[in-house]
Structures are given as structure tokens and as C-alpha cells.
Coordinates of C-alpha atoms in Angstrom, one line a residue:
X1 CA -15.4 3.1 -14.5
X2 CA -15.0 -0.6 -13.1
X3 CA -16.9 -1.8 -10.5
X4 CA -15.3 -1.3 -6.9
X5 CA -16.0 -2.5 -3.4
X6 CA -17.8 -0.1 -1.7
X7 CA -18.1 -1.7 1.5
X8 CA -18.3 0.9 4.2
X9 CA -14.9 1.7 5.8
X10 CA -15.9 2.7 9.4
X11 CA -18.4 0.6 11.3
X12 CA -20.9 2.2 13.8
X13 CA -19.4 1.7 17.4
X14 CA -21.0 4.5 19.0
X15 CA -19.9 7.1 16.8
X16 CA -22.7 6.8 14.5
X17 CA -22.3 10.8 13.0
X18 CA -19.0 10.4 12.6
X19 CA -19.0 7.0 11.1
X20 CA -21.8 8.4 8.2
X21 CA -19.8 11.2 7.9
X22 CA -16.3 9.3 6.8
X23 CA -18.4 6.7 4.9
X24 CA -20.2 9.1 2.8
X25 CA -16.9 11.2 2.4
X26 CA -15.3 8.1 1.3
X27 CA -17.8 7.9 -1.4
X28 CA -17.7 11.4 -2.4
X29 CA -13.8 11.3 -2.7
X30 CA -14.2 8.0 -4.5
X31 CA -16.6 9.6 -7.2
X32 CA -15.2 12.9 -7.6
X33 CA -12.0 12.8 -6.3
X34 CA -10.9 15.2 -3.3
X35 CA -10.9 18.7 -5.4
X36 CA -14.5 17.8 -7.0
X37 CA -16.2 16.5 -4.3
X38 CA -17.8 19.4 -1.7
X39 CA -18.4 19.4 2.7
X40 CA -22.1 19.8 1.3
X41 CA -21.4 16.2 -0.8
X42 CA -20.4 14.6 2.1
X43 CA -22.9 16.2 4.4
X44 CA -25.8 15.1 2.3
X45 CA -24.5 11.5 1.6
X46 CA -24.2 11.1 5.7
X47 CA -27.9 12.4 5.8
X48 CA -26.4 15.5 8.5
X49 CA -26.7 19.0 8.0
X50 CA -23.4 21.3 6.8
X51 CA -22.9 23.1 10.2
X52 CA -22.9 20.1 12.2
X53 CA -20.7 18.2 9.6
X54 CA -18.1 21.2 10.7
X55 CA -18.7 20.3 14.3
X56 CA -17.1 16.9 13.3
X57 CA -14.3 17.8 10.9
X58 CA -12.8 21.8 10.4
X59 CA -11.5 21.2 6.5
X60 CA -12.2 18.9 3.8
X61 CA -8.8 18.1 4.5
X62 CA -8.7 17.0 7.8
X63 CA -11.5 14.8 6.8
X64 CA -9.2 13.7 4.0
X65 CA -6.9 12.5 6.5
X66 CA -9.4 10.9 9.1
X67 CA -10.6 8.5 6.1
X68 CA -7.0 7.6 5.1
X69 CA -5.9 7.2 8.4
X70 CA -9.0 4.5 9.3
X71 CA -8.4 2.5 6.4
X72 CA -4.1 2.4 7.3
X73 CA -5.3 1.5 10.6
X74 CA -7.7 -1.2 9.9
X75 CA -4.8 -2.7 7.2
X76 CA -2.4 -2.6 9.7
X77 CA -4.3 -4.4 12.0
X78 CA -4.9 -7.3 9.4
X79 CA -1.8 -7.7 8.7
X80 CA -0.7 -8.4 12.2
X81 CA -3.5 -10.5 13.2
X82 CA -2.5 -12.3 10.0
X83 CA 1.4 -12.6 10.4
X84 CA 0.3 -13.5 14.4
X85 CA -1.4 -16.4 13.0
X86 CA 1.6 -17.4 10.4
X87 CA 4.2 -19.7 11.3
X88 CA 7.6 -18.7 12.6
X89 CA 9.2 -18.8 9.2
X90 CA 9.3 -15.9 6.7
X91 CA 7.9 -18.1 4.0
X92 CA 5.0 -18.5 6.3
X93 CA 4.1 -14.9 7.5
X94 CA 5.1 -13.2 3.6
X95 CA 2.5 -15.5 2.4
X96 CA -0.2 -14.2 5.2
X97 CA 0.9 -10.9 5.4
X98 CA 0.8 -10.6 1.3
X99 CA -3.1 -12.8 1.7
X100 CA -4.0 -10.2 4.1
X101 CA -3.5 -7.2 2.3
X102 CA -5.1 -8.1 -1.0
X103 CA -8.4 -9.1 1.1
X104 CA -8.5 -5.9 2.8
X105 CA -8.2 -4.7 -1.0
X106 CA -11.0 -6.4 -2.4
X107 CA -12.8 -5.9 0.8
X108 CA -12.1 -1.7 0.8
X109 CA -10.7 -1.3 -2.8
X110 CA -12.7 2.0 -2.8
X111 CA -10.5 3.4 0.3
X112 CA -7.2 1.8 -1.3
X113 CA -8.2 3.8 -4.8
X114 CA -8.7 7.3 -2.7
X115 CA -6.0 6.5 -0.7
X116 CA -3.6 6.2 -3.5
X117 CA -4.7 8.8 -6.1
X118 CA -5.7 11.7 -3.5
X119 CA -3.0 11.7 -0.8
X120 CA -0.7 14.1 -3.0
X121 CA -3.4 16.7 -1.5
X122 CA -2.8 16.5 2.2
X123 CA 0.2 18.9 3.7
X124 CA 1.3 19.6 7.1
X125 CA 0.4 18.3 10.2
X126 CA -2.5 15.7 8.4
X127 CA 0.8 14.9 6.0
X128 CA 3.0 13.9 8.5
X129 CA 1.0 11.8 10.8
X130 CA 0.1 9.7 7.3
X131 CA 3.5 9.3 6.2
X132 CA 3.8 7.7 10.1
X133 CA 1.1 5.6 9.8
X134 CA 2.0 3.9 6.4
X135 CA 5.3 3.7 7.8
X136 CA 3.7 0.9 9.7
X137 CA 2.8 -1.0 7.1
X138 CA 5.7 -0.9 5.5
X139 CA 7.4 -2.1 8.5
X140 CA 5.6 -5.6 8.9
X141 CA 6.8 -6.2 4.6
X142 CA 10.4 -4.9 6.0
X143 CA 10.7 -7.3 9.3
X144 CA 9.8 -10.3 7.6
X145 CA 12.0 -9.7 4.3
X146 CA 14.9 -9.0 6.7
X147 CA 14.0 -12.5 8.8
X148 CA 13.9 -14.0 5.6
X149 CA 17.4 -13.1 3.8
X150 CA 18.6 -13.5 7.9
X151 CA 17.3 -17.1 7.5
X152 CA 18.3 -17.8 3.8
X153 CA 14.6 -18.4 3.0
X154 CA 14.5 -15.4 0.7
X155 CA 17.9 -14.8 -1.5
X156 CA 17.0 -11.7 -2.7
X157 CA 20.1 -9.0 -3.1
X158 CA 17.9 -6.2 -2.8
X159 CA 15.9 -6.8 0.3
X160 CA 15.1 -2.9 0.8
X161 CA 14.0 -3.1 -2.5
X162 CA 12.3 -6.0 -3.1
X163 CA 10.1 -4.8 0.3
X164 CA 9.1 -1.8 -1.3
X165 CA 8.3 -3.4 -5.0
X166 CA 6.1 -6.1 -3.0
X167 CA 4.2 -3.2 -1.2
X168 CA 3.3 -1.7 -4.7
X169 CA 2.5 -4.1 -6.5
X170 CA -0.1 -5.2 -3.6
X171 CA -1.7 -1.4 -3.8
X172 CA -1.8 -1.6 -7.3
X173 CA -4.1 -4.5 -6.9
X174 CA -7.2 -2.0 -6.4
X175 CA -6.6 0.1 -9.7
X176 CA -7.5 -3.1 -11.7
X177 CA -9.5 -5.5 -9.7
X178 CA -13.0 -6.5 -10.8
X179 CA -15.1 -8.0 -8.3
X180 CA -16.3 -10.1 -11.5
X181 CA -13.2 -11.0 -12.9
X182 CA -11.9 -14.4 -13.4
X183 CA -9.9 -14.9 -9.9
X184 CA -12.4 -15.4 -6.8
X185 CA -10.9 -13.3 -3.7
X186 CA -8.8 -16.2 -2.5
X187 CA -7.2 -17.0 -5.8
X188 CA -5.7 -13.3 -6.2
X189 CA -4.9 -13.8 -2.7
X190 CA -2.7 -16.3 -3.3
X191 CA -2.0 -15.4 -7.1
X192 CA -0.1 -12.5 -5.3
X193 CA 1.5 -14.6 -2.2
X194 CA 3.2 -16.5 -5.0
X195 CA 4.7 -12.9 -7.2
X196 CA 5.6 -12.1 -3.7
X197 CA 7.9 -15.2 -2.8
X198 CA 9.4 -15.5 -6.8
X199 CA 10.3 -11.8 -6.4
X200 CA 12.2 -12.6 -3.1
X201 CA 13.6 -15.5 -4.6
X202 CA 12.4 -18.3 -2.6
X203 CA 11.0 -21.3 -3.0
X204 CA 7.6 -21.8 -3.3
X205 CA 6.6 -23.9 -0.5
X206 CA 3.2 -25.1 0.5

């Protein structure tokens, strides 16, 4: 298996149970993926016992859902701090927006792995509200392609499209990222800014 960041997903703000809990579940969904890995995995890699782990979270899928959910939000939240930052043109923001995204990728590429190959096992309720949240994110990609063809920066036919084949190709990043391979985090930052743009047919520009 490749190397992956494994940099811990939820930070302790108070919550420090809770914030062991969807860390070590994070690693136990990573490593055995969401039928393999147990409540008594994740209770012993958050160093808690199995009843009080159940105090926390009912089902392995609710906690499922809780991990996915805090890595969407924490994305999302990137990416508008980032397209805040950009400037007014689409050019500008698609670049930070696309930078954005592949660092929280190299920064969480264990989360973005688990959230891509285990989400097929949530239903319902957890289902629903994840579909919502990713929703989201696909609305930042959406706004700025539609400035963009509105402006005649991007002359894509497709913009729909072209939106969506963006978004994939930036979550495909974490099934073949090495932290030692031959791009530092910046240059696959921009690597990807630039497939971005050419896909939405616009000029490059600095």
C-alpha cells in the first residue's frame, strides 16, 4: 500500500473523546476498510472503552458518516477561505479553489481515500445529509465555471460537465499521491490548477 497522510482529521477543541474517537475510526476505516474494521477497533485506537464509545456514536455507521461529514466540512471551508482570497475573476478563484482542494488532499489523503471508496455503505438519513454536504462543494467548482463562461474567460461548451470532470479528477488525486513522489505539495497544487484551466479552455494566465 502507498504511503498516505495520516494527519489526524479532527482537532481537540474541547471534545477530546470524541475527537480520539473519529481519529482512530478514521484509521481503522483507512486500514480495513468500513466492513473489516470493528467499534472495538476504533474503541481501542481512541484508547476508550466499547460502552462509552456507544455513548458517543449508536452504529458503526453513524460514525461512518460523522468522519465523512468533518472532512466535507473542513474542505469546504478551504475552499471558500481560498476563493475569498482569489481575485474577482474566474481564472483567479478556479486556480485557488483547485490549490485548495489538492492541499487538503495531501494534508487528509487518508480521509479523501475513506471518503471515496466507503461511502457506497451509508443509507438513509446519514446518506442524505452527505449527498447535501458534498453538494456544497460541488457548488463553489459550479459558481465559478458559470462566472467564467458568463465572462468568456472559460470557453468550454460543457460547463456542467467540465465542473464535474474537474471535481474528479481533484479526488482522484489521493488514490495515487505519494508524499515522496517527485512533485512537492505546491507543484501538484499547481500541476492541477493548470489541467483545471486547459480543461475549461482558458488561457493560462499568471
Amino acid at each position: 500500500m502507498n504511503a498516505r497522510s495520516t494527519a489526524s482529521l479532527v482537532g481537540d477543541t474541547g471534545r477530546g473523546n470524541e475527537a480520539a474517537i473519529l481519529n482512530a475510526a478514521l484509521a481503522a476505516f483507512g486500514d480495513k476498510g468500513f466492513h473489516g474494521a470493528s467499534m472495538r477497533d476504533v474503541a481501542r485506537g481512541a484508547g476508550t472503552s466499547l460502552s462509552n464509545l456507544y455513548n458517543y456514536f449508536p452504529s458503526k455507521s453513524r460514525l461512518l458518516a460523522e468522519v465523512l461529514r468533518h472532512a466535507n466540512d473542513e474542505l469546504v471551508t478551504r475552499l471558500h477561505v481560498a476563493v475569498d482570497d482569489a481575485g474577482d475573476d474566474a481564472v483567479s478563484r478556479m486556480r485557488e479553489a483547485v490549490r485548495a482542494y489538492v492541499r487538503f488532499v495531501v494534508d487528509h489523503q487518508l480521509a479523501m481515500v475513506v471518503s471515496t471508496n466507503e461511502v457506497r455503505y451509508l443509507a438513509g438519513e446519514d446518506r442524505e445529509r452527505l449527498v447535501v454536504d458534498r453538494d456544497a462543494t460541488q457548488a463553489v467548482f459550479e459558481q465559478i465555471v458559470e462566472q467564467g463562461v458568463a465572462s468568456g474567460e472559460f470557453r468550454t461548451p460543457f460547463p456542467a460537465d467540465a465542473a464535474r470532470t474537474v471535481l474528479s479528477a481533484l479526488a482522484g488525486v489521493a488514490q495515487w499521491y505519494r508524499p515522496d513522489g517527485r512533485l512537492s505539495r505546491g507543484q501538484l497544487a499547481e500541476q492541477q490548477a493548470r489541467y483545471a484551466l486547459a480543461l475549461l479552455e482558458s488561457p493560462l494566465a499568471r
